[in-house]
PDB file of C-alpha atoms in Angstrom:
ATOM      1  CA  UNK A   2      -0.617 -43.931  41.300  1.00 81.00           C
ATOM      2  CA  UNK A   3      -2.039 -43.841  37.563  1.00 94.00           C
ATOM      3  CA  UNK A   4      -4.536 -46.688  36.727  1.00 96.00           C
ATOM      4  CA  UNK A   5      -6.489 -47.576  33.306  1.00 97.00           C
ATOM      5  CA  UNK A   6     -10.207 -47.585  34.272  1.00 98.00           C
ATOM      6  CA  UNK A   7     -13.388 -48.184  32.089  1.00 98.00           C
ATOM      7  CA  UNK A   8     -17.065 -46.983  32.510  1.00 98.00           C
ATOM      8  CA  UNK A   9     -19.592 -48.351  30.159  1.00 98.00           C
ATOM      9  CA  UNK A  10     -22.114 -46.351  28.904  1.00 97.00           C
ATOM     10  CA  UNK A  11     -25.905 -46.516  29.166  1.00 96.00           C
ATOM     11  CA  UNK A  12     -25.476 -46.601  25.135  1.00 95.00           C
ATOM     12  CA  UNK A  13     -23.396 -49.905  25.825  1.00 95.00           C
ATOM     13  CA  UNK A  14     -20.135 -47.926  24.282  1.00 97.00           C
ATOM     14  CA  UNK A  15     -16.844 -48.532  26.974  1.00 98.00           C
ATOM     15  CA  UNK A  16     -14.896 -45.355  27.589  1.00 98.00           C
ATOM     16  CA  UNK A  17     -11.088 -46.354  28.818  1.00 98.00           C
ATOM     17  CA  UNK A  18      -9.272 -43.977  30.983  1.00 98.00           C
ATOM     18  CA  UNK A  19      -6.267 -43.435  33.094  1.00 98.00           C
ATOM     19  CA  UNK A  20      -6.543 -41.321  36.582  1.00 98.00           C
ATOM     20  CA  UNK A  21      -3.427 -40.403  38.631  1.00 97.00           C
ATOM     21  CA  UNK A  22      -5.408 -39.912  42.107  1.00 94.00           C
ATOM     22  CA  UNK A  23      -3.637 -40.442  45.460  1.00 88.00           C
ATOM     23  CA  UNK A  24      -5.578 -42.603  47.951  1.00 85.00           C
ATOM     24  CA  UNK A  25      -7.394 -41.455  50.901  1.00 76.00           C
ATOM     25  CA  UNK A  26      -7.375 -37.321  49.675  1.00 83.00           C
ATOM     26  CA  UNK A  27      -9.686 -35.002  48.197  1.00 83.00           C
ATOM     27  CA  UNK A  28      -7.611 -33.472  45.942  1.00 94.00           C
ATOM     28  CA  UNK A  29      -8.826 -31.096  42.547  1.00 96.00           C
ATOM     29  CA  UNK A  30      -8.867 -32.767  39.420  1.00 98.00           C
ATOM     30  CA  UNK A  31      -7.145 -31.872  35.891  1.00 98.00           C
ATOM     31  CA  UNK A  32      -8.085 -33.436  32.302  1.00 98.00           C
ATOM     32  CA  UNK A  33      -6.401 -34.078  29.397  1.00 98.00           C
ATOM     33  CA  UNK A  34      -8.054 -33.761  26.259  1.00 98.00           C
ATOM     34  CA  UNK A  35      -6.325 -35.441  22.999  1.00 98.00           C
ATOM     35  CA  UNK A  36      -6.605 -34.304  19.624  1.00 97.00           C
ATOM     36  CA  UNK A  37      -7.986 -35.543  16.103  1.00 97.00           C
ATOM     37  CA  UNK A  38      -7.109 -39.195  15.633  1.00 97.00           C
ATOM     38  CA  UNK A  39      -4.820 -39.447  18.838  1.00 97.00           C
ATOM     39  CA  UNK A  40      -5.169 -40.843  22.525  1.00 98.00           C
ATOM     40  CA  UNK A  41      -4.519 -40.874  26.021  1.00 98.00           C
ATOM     41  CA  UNK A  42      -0.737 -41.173  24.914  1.00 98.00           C
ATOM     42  CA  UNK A  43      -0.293 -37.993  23.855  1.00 98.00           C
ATOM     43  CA  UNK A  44      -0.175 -36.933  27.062  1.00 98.00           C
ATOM     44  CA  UNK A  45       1.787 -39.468  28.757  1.00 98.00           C
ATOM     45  CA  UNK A  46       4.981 -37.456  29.360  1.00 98.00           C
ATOM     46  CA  UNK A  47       3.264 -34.663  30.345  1.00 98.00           C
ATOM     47  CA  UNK A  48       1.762 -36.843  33.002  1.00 98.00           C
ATOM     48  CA  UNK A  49       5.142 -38.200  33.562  1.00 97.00           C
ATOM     49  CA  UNK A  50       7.006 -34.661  34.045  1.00 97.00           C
ATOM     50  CA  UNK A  51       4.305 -32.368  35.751  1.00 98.00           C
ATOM     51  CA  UNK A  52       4.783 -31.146  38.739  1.00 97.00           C
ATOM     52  CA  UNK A  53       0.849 -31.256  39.117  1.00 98.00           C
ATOM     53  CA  UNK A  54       0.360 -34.222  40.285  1.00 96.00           C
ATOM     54  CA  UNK A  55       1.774 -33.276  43.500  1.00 95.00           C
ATOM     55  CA  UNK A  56      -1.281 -31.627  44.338  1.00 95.00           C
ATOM     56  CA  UNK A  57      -3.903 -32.348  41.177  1.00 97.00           C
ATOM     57  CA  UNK A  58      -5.649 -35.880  40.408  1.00 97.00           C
ATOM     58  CA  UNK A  59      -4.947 -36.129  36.647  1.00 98.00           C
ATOM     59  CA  UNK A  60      -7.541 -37.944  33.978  1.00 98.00           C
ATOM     60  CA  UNK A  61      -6.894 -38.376  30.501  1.00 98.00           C
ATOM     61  CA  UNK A  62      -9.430 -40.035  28.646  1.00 98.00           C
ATOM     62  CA  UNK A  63      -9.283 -41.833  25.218  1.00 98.00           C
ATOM     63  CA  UNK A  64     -12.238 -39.643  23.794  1.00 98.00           C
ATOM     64  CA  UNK A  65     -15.146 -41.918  21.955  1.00 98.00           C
ATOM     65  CA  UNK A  66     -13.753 -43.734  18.891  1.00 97.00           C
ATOM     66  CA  UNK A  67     -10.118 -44.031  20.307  1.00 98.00           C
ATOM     67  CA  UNK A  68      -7.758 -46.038  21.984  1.00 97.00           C
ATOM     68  CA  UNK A  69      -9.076 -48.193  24.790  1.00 97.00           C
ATOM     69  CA  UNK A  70     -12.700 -46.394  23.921  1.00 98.00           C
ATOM     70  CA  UNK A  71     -12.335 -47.705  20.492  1.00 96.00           C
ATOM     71  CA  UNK A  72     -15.615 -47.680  18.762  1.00 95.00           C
ATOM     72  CA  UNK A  73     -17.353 -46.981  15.338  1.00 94.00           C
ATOM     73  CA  UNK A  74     -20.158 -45.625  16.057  1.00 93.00           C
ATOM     74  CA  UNK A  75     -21.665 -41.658  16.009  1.00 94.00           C
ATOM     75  CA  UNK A  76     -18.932 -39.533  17.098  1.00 96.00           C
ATOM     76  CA  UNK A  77     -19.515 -35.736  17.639  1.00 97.00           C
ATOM     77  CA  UNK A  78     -18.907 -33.148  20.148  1.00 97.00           C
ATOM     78  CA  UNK A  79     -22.118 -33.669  22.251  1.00 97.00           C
ATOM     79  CA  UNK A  80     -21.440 -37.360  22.738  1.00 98.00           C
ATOM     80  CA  UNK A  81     -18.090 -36.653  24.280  1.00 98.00           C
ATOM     81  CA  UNK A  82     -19.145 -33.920  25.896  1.00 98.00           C
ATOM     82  CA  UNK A  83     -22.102 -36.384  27.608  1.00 98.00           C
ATOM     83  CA  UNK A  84     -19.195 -39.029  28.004  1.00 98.00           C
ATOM     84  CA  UNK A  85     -16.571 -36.469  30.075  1.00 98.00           C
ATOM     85  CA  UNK A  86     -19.765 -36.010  32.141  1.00 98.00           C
ATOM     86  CA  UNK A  87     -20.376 -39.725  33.124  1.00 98.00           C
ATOM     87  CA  UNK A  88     -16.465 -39.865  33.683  1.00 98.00           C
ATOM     88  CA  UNK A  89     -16.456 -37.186  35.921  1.00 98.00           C
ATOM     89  CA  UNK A  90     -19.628 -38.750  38.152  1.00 98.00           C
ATOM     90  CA  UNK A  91     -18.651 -42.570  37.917  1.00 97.00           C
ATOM     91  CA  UNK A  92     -15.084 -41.089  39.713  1.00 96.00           C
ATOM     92  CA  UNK A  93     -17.621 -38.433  41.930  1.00 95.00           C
ATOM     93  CA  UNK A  94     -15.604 -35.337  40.798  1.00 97.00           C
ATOM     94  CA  UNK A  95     -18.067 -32.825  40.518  1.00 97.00           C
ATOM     95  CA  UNK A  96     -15.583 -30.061  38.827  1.00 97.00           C
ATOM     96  CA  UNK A  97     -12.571 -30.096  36.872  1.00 98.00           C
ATOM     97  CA  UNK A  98      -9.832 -27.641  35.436  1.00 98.00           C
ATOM     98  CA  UNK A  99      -9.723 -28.738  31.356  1.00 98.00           C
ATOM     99  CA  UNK A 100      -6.922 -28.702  29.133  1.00 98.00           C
ATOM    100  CA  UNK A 101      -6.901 -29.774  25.448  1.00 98.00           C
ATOM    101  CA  UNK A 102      -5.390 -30.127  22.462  1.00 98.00           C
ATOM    102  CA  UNK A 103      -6.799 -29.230  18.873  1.00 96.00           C
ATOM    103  CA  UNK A 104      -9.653 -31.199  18.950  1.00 97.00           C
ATOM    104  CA  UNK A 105      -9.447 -31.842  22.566  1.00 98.00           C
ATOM    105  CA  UNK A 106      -9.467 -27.708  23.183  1.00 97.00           C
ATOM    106  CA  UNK A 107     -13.017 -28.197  21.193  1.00 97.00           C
ATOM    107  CA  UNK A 108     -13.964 -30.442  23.050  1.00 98.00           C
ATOM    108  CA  UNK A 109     -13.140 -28.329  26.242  1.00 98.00           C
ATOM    109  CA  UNK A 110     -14.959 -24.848  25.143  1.00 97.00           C
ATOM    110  CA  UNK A 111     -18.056 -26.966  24.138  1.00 97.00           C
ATOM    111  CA  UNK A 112     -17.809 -28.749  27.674  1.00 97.00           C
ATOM    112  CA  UNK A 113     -17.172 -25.546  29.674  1.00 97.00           C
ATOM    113  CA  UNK A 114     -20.346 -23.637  27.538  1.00 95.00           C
ATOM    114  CA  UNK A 115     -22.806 -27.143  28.284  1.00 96.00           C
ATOM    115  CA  UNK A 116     -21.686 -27.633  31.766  1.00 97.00           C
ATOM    116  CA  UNK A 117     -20.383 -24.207  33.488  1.00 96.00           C
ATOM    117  CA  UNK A 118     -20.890 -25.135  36.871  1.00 96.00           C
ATOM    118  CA  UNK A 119     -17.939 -27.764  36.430  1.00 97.00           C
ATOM    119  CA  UNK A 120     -15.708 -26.604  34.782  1.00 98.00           C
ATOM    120  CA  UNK A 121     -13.091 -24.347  36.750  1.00 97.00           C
ATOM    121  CA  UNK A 122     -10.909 -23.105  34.402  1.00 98.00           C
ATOM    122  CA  UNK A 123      -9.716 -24.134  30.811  1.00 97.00           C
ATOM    123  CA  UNK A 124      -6.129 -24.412  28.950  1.00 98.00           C
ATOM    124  CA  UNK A 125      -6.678 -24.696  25.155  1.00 98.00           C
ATOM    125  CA  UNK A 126      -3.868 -25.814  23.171  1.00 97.00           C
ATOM    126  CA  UNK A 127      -4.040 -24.746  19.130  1.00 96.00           C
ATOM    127  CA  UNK A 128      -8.105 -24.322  19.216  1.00 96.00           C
ATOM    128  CA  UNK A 129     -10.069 -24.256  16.302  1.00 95.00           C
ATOM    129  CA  UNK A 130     -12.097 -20.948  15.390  1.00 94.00           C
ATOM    130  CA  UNK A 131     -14.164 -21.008  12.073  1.00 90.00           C
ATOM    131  CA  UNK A 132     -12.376 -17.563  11.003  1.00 92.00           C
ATOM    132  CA  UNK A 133      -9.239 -18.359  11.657  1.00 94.00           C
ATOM    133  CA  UNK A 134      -9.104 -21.612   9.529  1.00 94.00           C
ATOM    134  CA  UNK A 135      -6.364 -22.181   7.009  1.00 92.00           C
ATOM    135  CA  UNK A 136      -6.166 -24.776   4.429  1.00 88.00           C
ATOM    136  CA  UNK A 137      -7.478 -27.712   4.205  1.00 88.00           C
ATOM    137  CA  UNK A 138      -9.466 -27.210   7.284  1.00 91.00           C
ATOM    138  CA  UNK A 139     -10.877 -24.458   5.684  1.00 92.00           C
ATOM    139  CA  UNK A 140     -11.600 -25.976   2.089  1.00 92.00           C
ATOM    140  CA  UNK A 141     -13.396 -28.743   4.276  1.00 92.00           C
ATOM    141  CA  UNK A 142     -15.631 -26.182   5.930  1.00 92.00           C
ATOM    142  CA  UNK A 143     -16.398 -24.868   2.874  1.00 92.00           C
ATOM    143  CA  UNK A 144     -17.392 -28.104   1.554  1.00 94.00           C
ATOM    144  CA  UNK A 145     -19.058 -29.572   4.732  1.00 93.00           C
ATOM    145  CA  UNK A 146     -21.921 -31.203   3.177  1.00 95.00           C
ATOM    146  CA  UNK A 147     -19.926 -33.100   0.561  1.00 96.00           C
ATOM    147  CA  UNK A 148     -17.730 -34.423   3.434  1.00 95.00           C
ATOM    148  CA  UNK A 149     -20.780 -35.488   5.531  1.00 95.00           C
ATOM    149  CA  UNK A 150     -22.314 -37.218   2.694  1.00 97.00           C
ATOM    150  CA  UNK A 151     -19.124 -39.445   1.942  1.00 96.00           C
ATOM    151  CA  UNK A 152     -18.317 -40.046   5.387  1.00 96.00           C
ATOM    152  CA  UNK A 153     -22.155 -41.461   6.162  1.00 95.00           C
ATOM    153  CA  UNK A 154     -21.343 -43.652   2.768  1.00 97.00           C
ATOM    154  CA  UNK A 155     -18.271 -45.160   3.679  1.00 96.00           C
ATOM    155  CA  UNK A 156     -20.078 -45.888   7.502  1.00 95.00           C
ATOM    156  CA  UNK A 157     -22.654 -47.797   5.134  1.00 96.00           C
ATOM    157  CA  UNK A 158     -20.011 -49.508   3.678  1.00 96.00           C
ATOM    158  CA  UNK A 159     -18.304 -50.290   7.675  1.00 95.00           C
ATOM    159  CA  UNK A 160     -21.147 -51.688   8.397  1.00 93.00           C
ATOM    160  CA  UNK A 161     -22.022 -54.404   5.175  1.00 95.00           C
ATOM    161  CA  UNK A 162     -18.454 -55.677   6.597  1.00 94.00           C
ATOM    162  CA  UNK A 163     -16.347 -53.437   4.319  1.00 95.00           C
ATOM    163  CA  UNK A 164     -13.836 -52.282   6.810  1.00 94.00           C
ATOM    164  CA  UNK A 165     -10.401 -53.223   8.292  1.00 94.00           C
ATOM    165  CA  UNK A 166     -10.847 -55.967  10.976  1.00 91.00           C
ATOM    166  CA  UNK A 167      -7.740 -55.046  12.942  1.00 93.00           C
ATOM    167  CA  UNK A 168      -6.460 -51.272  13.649  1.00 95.00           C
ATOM    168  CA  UNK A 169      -3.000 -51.206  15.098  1.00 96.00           C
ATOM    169  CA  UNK A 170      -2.178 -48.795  18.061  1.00 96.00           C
ATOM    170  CA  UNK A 171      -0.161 -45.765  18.621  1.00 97.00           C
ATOM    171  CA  UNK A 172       2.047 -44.820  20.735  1.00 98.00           C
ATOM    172  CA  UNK A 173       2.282 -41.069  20.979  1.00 98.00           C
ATOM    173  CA  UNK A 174       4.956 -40.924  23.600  1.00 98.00           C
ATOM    174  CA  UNK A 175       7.214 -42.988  21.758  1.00 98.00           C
ATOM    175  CA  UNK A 176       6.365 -41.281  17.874  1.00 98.00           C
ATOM    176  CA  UNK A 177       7.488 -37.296  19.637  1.00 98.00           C
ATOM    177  CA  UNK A 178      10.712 -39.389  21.121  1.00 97.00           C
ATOM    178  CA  UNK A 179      11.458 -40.667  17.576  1.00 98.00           C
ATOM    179  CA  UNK A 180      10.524 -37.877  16.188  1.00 98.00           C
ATOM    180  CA  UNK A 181      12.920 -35.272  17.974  1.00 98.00           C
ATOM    181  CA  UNK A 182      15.905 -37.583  17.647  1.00 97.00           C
ATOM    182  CA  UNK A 183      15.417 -38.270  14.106  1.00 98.00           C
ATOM    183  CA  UNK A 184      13.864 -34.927  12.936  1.00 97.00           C
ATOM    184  CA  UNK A 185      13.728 -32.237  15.633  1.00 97.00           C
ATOM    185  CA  UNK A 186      17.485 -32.974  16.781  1.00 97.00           C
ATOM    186  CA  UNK A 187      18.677 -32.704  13.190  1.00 97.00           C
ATOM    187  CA  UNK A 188      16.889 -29.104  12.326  1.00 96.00           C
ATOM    188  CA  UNK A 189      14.614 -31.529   9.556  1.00 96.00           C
ATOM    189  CA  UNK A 190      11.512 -29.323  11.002  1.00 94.00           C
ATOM    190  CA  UNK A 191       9.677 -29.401   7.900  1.00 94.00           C
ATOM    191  CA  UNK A 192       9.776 -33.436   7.599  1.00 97.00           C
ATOM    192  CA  UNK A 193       8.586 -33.198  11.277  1.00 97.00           C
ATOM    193  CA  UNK A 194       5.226 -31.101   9.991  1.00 95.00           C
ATOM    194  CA  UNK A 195       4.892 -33.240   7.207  1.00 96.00           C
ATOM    195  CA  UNK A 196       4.531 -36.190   9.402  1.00 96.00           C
ATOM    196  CA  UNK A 197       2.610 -35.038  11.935  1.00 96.00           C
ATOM    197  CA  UNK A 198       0.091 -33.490   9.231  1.00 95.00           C
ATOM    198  CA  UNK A 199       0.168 -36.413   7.020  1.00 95.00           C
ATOM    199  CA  UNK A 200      -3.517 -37.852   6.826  1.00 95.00           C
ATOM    200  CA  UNK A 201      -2.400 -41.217   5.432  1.00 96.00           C
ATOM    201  CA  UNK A 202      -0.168 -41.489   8.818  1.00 96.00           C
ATOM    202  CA  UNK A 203      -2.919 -40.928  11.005  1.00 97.00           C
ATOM    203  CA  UNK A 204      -5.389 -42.988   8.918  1.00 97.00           C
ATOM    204  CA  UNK A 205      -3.027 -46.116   9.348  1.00 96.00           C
ATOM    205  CA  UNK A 206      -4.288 -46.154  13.121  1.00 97.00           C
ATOM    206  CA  UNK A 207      -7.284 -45.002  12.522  1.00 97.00           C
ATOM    207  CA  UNK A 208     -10.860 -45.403  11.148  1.00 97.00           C
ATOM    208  CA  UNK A 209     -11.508 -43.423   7.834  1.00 96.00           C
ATOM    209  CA  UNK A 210     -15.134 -42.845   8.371  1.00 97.00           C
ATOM    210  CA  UNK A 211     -14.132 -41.594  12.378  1.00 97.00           C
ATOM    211  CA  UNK A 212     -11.518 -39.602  10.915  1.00 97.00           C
ATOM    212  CA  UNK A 213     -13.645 -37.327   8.567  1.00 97.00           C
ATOM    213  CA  UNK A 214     -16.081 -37.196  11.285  1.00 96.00           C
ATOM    214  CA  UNK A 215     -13.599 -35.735  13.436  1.00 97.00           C
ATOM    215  CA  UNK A 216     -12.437 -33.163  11.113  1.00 95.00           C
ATOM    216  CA  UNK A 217     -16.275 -31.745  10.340  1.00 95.00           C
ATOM    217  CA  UNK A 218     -16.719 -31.747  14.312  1.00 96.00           C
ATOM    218  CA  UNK A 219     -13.351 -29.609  14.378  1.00 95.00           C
ATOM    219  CA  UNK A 220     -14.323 -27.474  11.838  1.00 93.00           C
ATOM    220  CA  UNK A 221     -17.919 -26.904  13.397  1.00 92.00           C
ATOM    221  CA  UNK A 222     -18.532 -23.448  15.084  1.00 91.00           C
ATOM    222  CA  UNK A 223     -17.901 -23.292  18.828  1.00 89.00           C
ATOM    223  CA  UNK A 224     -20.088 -21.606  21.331  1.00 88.00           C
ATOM    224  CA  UNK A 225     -19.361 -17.621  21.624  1.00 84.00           C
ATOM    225  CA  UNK A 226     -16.849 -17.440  24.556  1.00 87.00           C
ATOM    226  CA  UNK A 227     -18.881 -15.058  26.126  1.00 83.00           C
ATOM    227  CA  UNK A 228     -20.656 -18.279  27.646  1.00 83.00           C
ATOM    228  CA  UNK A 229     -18.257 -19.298  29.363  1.00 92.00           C
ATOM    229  CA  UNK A 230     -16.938 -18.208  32.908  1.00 91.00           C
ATOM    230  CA  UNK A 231     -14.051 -19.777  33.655  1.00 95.00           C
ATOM    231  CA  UNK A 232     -10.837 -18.647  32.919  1.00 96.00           C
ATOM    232  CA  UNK A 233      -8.606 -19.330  30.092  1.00 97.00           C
ATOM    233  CA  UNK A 234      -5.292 -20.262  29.175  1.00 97.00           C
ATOM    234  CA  UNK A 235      -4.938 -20.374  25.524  1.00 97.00           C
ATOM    235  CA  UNK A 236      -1.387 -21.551  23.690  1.00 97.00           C
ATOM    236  CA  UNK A 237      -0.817 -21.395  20.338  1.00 96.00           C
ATOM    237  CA  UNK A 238       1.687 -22.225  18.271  1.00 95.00           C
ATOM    238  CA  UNK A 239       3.453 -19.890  16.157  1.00 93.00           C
ATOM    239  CA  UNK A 240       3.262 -21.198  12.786  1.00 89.00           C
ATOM    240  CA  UNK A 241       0.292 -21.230  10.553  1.00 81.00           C
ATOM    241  CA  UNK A 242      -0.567 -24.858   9.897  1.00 85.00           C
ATOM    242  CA  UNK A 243      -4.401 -25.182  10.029  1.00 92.00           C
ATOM    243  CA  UNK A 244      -5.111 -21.786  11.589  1.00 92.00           C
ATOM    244  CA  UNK A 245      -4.126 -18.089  11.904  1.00 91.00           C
ATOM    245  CA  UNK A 246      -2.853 -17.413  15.277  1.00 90.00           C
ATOM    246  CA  UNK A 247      -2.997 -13.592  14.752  1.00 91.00           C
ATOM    247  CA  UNK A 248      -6.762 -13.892  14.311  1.00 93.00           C
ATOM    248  CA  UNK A 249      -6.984 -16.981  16.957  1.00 94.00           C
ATOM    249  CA  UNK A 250      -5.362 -14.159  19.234  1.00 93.00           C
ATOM    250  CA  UNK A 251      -7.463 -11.564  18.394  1.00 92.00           C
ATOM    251  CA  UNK A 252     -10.720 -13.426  19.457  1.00 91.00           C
ATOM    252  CA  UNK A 253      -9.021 -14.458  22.895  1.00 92.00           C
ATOM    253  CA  UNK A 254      -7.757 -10.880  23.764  1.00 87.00           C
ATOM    254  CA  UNK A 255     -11.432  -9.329  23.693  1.00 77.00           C
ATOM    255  CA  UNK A 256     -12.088 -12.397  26.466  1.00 84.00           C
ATOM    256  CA  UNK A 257     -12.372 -11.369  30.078  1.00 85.00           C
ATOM    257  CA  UNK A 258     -10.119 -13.619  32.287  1.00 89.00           C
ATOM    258  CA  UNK A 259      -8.226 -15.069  29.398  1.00 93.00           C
ATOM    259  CA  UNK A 260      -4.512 -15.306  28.892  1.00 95.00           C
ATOM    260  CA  UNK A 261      -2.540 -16.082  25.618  1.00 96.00           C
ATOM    261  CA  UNK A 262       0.852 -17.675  25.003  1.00 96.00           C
ATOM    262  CA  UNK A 263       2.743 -18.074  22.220  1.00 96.00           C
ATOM    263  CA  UNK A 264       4.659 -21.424  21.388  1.00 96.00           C
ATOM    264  CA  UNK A 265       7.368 -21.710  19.015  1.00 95.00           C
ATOM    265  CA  UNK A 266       5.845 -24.576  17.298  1.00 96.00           C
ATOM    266  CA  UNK A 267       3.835 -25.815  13.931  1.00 92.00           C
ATOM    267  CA  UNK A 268       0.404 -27.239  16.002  1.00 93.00           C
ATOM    268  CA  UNK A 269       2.144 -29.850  17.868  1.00 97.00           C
ATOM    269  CA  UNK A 270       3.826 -27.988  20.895  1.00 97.00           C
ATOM    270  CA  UNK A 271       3.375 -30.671  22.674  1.00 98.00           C
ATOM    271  CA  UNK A 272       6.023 -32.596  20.542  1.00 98.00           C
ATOM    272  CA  UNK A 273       8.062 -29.659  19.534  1.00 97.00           C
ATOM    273  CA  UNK A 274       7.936 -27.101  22.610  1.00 97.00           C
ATOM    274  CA  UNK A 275       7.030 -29.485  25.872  1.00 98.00           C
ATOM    275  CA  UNK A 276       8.907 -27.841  28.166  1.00 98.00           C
ATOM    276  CA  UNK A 277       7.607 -24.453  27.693  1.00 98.00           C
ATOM    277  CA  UNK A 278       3.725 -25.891  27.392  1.00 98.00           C
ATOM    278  CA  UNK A 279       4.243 -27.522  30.963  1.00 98.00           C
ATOM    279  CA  UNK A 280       5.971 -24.908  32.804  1.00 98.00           C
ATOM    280  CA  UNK A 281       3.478 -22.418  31.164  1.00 98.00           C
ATOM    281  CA  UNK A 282       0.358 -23.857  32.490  1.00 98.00           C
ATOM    282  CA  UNK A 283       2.188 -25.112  36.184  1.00 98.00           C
ATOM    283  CA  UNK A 284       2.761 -21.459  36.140  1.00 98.00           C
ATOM    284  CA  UNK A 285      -1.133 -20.771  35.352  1.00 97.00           C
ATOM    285  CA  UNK A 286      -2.644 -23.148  37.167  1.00 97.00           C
ATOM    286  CA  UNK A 287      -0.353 -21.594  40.661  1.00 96.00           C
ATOM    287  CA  UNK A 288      -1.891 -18.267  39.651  1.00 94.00           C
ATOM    288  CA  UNK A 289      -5.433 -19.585  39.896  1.00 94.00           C
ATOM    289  CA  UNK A 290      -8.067 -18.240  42.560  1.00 85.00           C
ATOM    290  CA  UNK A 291      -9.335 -22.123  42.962  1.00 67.00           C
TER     291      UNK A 291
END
C-alpha cells in the first residue's frame, strides 16, 4: 500500500515521498520526520512493524536537500516547514499527527507553532533545546556566525563547479541491521555511538555545505511551547550525546498535555531501542482524544 510520490514546488525544487494510504478510506494521517543528514529510510522498519497502519495513512518525506528531494539549494526550517504544507494539500490532508527525530522533532515543534490548526498532536524523538545543548552542538551555537560564514563560502565554491558530482545513497534500514549484528549484538555500544556520531560518515552521503546548514538550523531556538496546542509525546534517550535529557525533561514537564519517556539509548533509539519507541507511541497514539 506504500508508494514513492513527488510534488514539485512552485520554487521548481521536487520533494520525494512515500505514503502508506489504503484506497477508497478517509483515514487520519501520521508523518515521519528524519533527522540531520538522513532520509525517508530511517523510518522504514518502523513503517514495516507498526501496528498503525491498520488504521493511520503514514507519510515520510525526504525533507529538502535529501534523498529523493535531493537538492542544494537554501535549506532552513521555514522552507520545510512551507514544503510539509504543500505535501499535506497536494495529498488533501488537512491535519496530521507529527513525529520526528532530532532534526525532524525541530522540524515538528516549528510546524505545529506555524500551522496549529493542523497539527493534532506531536511525538518528538531526542529534540533539540538551546539550554540543553552539549558538545559540539553547543560549541557550534556558540560560534554560529563563524559557521554561517564558512558554510555560505563553501556554497560559493558548489556553485563555480567545486563540488562532488555524484553523492551515493543510504540505506538507513540496512546501516541499524548491520549495525546491531556487528555492534549492538556484541555489547561494542561505544563503536555503535561513534559511528552513528561520526561527521565524516554522514558527510560521505551527504553535501558539506547542507550539512552545516543543518546543524545551525538544529541549533537555532525553537518557538516557546506554550504556542503550541497539541499534545506531546516526547522520548529521549538516556545518554547525554548532544543534549541533557534532565534539562530536556525539565522544559517538557512544565508543558500542559505533554508526556515524557525515557529510552535506554545514546540519540539513536530508533536503532538501539525500536521496540520500545514503537510500542510507546502505538500506546500514545490509542490514548489520544482524536
Amino acid at each position: 500500500m506504500e508508494v514513492l510520490r513527488s510534488l514539485r514546488t512552485v520554487d521548481g525544487a521536487t520533494l520525494g515521498y512515500r505514503l502508506y494510504r489504503e484506497p477508497a478510506t478517509t483515514r487520519r494521517l501520521i508523518v515521519l520526520l528524519h533527522g540531520v543528514a538522513s532520509n525517508m529510510t530511517r523510518w522504514s522498519e518502523f513503517v514495516e512493524q507498526t501496528i498503525l497502519t491498520k488504521s493511520w495513512d503514514v507519510l515520510r518525506p525526504d525533507l529538502r536537500g535529501h534523498g529523493e528531494s535531493f537538492s542544494r539549494g537554501t535549506l532552513n526550517l521555514e522552507i520545510w516547514c512551507k514544503d510539509l504544507r504543500d505535501i499535506l494539500d497536494a495529498e488533501g490532508y488537512d491535519q496530521a499527527l507529527l513525529i520526528g527525530h532530532s532534526l525532524g522533532a525541530q522540524v515538528a515543534i516549528q510546524f505545529a507553532a506555524r500551522y496549529p490548526a493542523r497539527v493534532t498532536a506531536l511525538a518528538i524523538i531526542d529534540p533539540v533545546f538551546h539550554v540543553a545543548m552539549r558538545g559540539g552542538l553547543r560549541v557550534m551555537a556558540r560560534l554560529r556566525f563563524i559557521f554561517r560564514i564558512l558554510t555560505e563560502c563553501i556554497r560559493l565554491l558548489n556553485k563555480i563547479g567545486l563540488r562532488r558530482r555524484t553523492i551515493p545513497a543510504r540505506d538507513l534500514q540496512q546501516l541499524d541491521r548491520e549495525t546491531r549484528k556487528n555492534l549492538l549484538d556484541t555489547g561494542k555500544k561505544r563503536e555503535m555511538v561513534e559511528l552513528y556520531s561520526s561527521p565524516w560518515q554522514d558527510l560521505r552521503f551527504f553535501p558539506i555545505a547542507s550539512y552545516l546548514k543543518e546543524l545551525l538550523e538544529i541549533t537555532r531556538p525553537l518557538p516557546a511551547l506554550e504556542k503550541i496546542n497539541a499534545p506531546i509525546l516526547a522520548l529521549l534517550s538516556s545518554g547525554i550525546t548532544y543534549t541533557d535529557p534532565g534539562i530536556t525533561r525539565r522544559i517538557l514537564d512544565g508543558r500542559p498535555r505533554s508526556e515524557t519517556v525515557t529510552v535506554a539509548a545514546h540519540h539513536w533509539p530508533l536503532t538501539e531501542n525500536p521496540e520500545q519507541v514503537r510500542s510507546t507511541i502505538e500506546q500514545w497514539c490509542a490514548r489520544l482524544p482524536i
